[in-house]
Amino acid sequence: MLIEGQDNQKLSRVGARIKSRVDQASDAADEERVSSSQFIPGLFYPTDHSGYAQAFALKRALIEKHDGKALEEVTPGTELVTERGTCYRVETEEGVSIRTIPPKRAKESLLTDFKLLHGVRETTERALKERGYRSIADLVEHDRFGTQALRFLKLVEMRDSGELIEWVGRRFTRSDPLALNASGFHTPDQLLFVDLETLGLFTSPIIVIGVAEAIDETLTVRQYVARNVGEEPAALEALLSHVDASTALVTFNGRAFDVPFLEQRLAYYRIHGNLQRAHFDVLQFARRRWRGLTPDFKLASLEKHVMGARQSDIPSALVPEFYETYLRTQNAGPLVAIIDHNRQDLVALAHIFSKVCEG
Amino acid sequence: MLSAREPIFAETAEEIAPNVQAYLRKKGIRLYRHQIKARAALREGKDIVIATPTASGKTLAFNVPIFEELDREHNATALYLYPTKALSNDQLKVLQELELISAVRVNPSVYDGDTPSHKRPKIRTSARIVISNPYELHHVLPWHYKWQRFLANLKFIVIDEAHVYRGVFGSNVALLIRRLRRLCSYYGSEPQFVISTATLANPIEFGEKLTGRTFTLISEDGSPRARKYFVLYNPYADGIGKRSAHQEAKDLFLLFIRNHLQTLCFAPSRKMAELIALWAKNEAEESTPLLADRIAAYRAGYLPSTRRRIEERLRSGHLVGVTSTNALELGIDIGSLDAVIMAGYPGTIISTWQQAGRAGRGQDESLATLVGFHDPLDQYFMKHPGALFGGSHEHAIIDLSNEYITLGHVMCAAAEFPLRLPRDVAYFPALLSESLEELERQGLAKDTSNGWVYSGSGRATEAVPLNALSSQIFKVLCEGRLLETLDKTRAYREAHSGAVLLHEGETYVVEQLDLTNRIISVSKKNVDYHTEPMKTVDLRIVKELEKRPHGALVVSFGIVEVVEQYVGYKTLRYDQVVGIESLDLPPLRFTTMALWFRVPDEAVTQVANEQLDIGGGLHGAEHALIAMMPLHVMCDRWDIGGVSTTCHPDTTAPTIFIYDGFEGGIGLAEKAVELIAEIVTVTRELVTGCSCDIGCPACIYSPKCGNDNKPLDKQAAIVVLEQLANLASAASNR
Ligand SMILES: [Zn+2]
Ligand SMILES: [Zn+2]
């Protein structure tokens, strides 16, 4: 009887069809990303096909170069062992020093804008200032605005950056430059720069979680790499080990992409961790800062504007393709390219953050 | 005539909670026996399927106990699933009123594609009753962590109008429900199920297949019923008929309205619904202009606000006559009417009774009329009313072992949280490990120490459609204003350039059908004609994948392309053709999987010798085979299509094709290939054993024939089937 063979044949037909549908859905999502200027989850998209052609040439070169070599040989790192299994950690130091807003300047900017109080518009602000109120701190006894002023003052004194961002967000928007001042209440080493490389747009696995921290005058970059899909939970655990009560996140479009993505993955594996905290999304501040000066607000364009173009890189849209090649061939080349790309993104993120903080 | 019946009330064993009691008192409601039984069963923790007729108070039967429980348990939540957005909005109003009067705070909210994104977080964190539809649920499940509160406290899942979920669509929804149940268990809840459905042949089995739970049936209707007359009206009683059935339906519609009966007329298509309304209005205009304003058409494709307005005016009695497609068959609240006209057999016994059930209110007598069309199927019911009244309702079939459907949902489940064996076999009793292994081969899943993880790069749910709905939507614009939307097939059929598009009783002429931008430009013109497209349908074999011998019968299986070409259109004044124009449209292509076999020469010769019609024989055999397929391959009749031809160019022989009605195929023909010997044998027994003379709905008449059941020849069909069955049972010549 042929039953066995026929069943396999049928299932593989069904499997091939679903695979092509998933790929179609993935392509459609890429188109959506590229065409939407509002939503830029990845960081780099070539505007023409030559970008893709270059990337594929790069992939071929990398595969040749790393033929027969394992990731561990090519990219020095350590195997990290967690309760949720293993992942691969790559650590590098970059000569980037992070400049933040001086706390004094931050405090002053926040306390002198009376429009942060509910019910105060420009005319009221002018009137109050004419009557000699110079700071929100002066208003705590005020009949009408006193209670609010006191609450706001307390947040400033307690340096509660998370609540302050929300406060600014309620009165203006969270991307208002005023919100950035809240970052001044963090020492540089409390800032955690985060950038993800993922296999797709939501509900797909994460390939690399990159974090960077400013320690003394250097930027320490740690990348947690899933050498296969099974290593994702360990990478998530590793990320959480960098987060404590005083941590503030710095991302590029992380409010729309990285943080919800991470939350979905944490829930997927039932790992507890709270990423709802002070979060500075550089994309939003950059939009205001460089409006009209760059062709768009992709990280690459900003990076080019602020620090010049990259040497060699892959487009974010090709990350899944590179990773799948790595999985299929077990050639480290394409994965190395993803790790490099992620590190360059983190460095660029740190630079641009410093730049917006300089004002 | 269906005789009247007194209401049967019952006393509750346990007192109804005071809050909910207050609602019943205020509305002057006393619960009927079936409502009391439903409440008692739910209180005992049972899952129930309510299968009482339309307008028997099914909604109240579950709303009362659910509100009581949500009152008692302050965190408890409930999910209501409706097949359409319109029904969800209707139910929302009911629940809001219940909340208001009972003061049980449940914050009922609709969560579907129309819910603005800024309202969504609040609903997720605070609503205790969420009303949604399967399509939305499908896309929401991967985001379960945002619904943690709701899912962890989920006490009830209500699936209303559940009979809609049958066949392939039903199998998809059944596996979607398994995914939902798996998530509930992840968050520690085990909700009870309430299924509300039209009368089916197999309600309990259906409920079990749909959800994987065991059900108590609530079917003895305790609501009162006034006398109802059921009229079978046959314009072709003399065999000829003077006017078309559409005209006759319009005449009856006007007759009822003029006699002060508020009437709903169901038409077989959007265009017919519009035309009957238009003709009736025009005629009323001449005699009683005031009446003309009180007639309207209702159908899918109208903007939601337009539909709301018509429903409202129907309830208030302002409208006295409405023509509709089956869009009003499901439980949209339009009140009850005096009369219902069905212009043509609605296709299933289930639908016939759902539509007839729209007539009848309070103690007044009501009237349901079925106007028979000229095709053999309708004529059969005209001559054999017993088939409508005594006959059994259809089975609602769900298949949990279809590879195509299962593989997709296993993949979606893996993307929700890791799957584990053997734990999750409880949710996917068939094919779980096989599916996971195949997904791994395709790089879409991986067996890790954390369980089976989804590893694809696209969103899993987007690769898994729940049914065959077209995603290409065309906009109809009149002077820049959006009139309505159409899917692609409809756009080709009804909105080619030159077509008369009917919308709310007005005529619009299509100026341009822009296929690239999916825009249909129309201008409003008063014309006294309508149009009807002419099309050709061809089926082409793209690739033969398999040839399977069953005895001496060889069945092929493979990929086919169904090509529909709209070649032109007729213009008609009433039923009179006044002109024919040609069209230049690219063909509509539909790729799917099919089985086919060549009919042996012996059969053709024998048919010719007996002076029968081979075309009618092949066509009849094709219909009968399709009729027998659902029970064998576990689908709905409407999921499959067929083509038969006396000489097909690709096979150069008389051939019967049976194909899946889903783009790309969904495994129905594929499964039938394995069972074809059995299907052919059973079909032969059915047709030879059928006591009818020239054919009937039980054998060779099809409710979905594209050719009005013509030509058909029962004797020739028997010859063809006999020959096929003989081949199948003959020793294999291998
Ligand atoms: Zn028959
Ligand atoms: Zn037919």
Short mmCIF file of C-alpha atoms and ligand atoms in Angstrom, two decimals, chain B residues 619-620 622-623 626 642-644 700-702 704-712, ligand 2:
data_model
loop_
_atom_site.label_atom_id
_atom_site.label_comp_id
_atom_site.label_asym_id
_atom_site.label_seq_id
_atom_site.Cartn_x
_atom_site.Cartn_y
_atom_site.Cartn_z
CA HIS B 619 -24.87 17.17 -15.59
CA GLY B 620 -27.26 15.13 -13.44
CA GLU B 622 -22.30 15.72 -11.48
CA HIS B 623 -25.05 17.26 -9.32
CA ILE B 626 -21.73 16.83 -5.41
CA GLY B 642 -18.61 21.16 -10.58
CA VAL B 643 -18.43 21.25 -14.33
CA SER B 644 -19.45 18.54 -16.75
CA ILE B 700 -30.06 15.43 -9.31
CA TYR B 701 -31.40 18.95 -8.67
CA SER B 702 -28.87 21.37 -7.27
CA LYS B 704 -26.57 26.22 -6.65
CA CYS B 705 -26.55 25.24 -10.31
CA GLY B 706 -25.22 27.98 -12.55
CA ASN B 707 -27.39 26.75 -15.41
CA ASP B 708 -30.80 26.67 -13.72
CA ASN B 709 -30.67 22.89 -13.53
CA LYS B 710 -30.73 22.53 -17.29
CA PRO B 711 -30.20 20.20 -19.06
CA LEU B 712 -30.91 17.30 -16.75
ZN ZN C 2 -25.60 22.41 -12.75
#
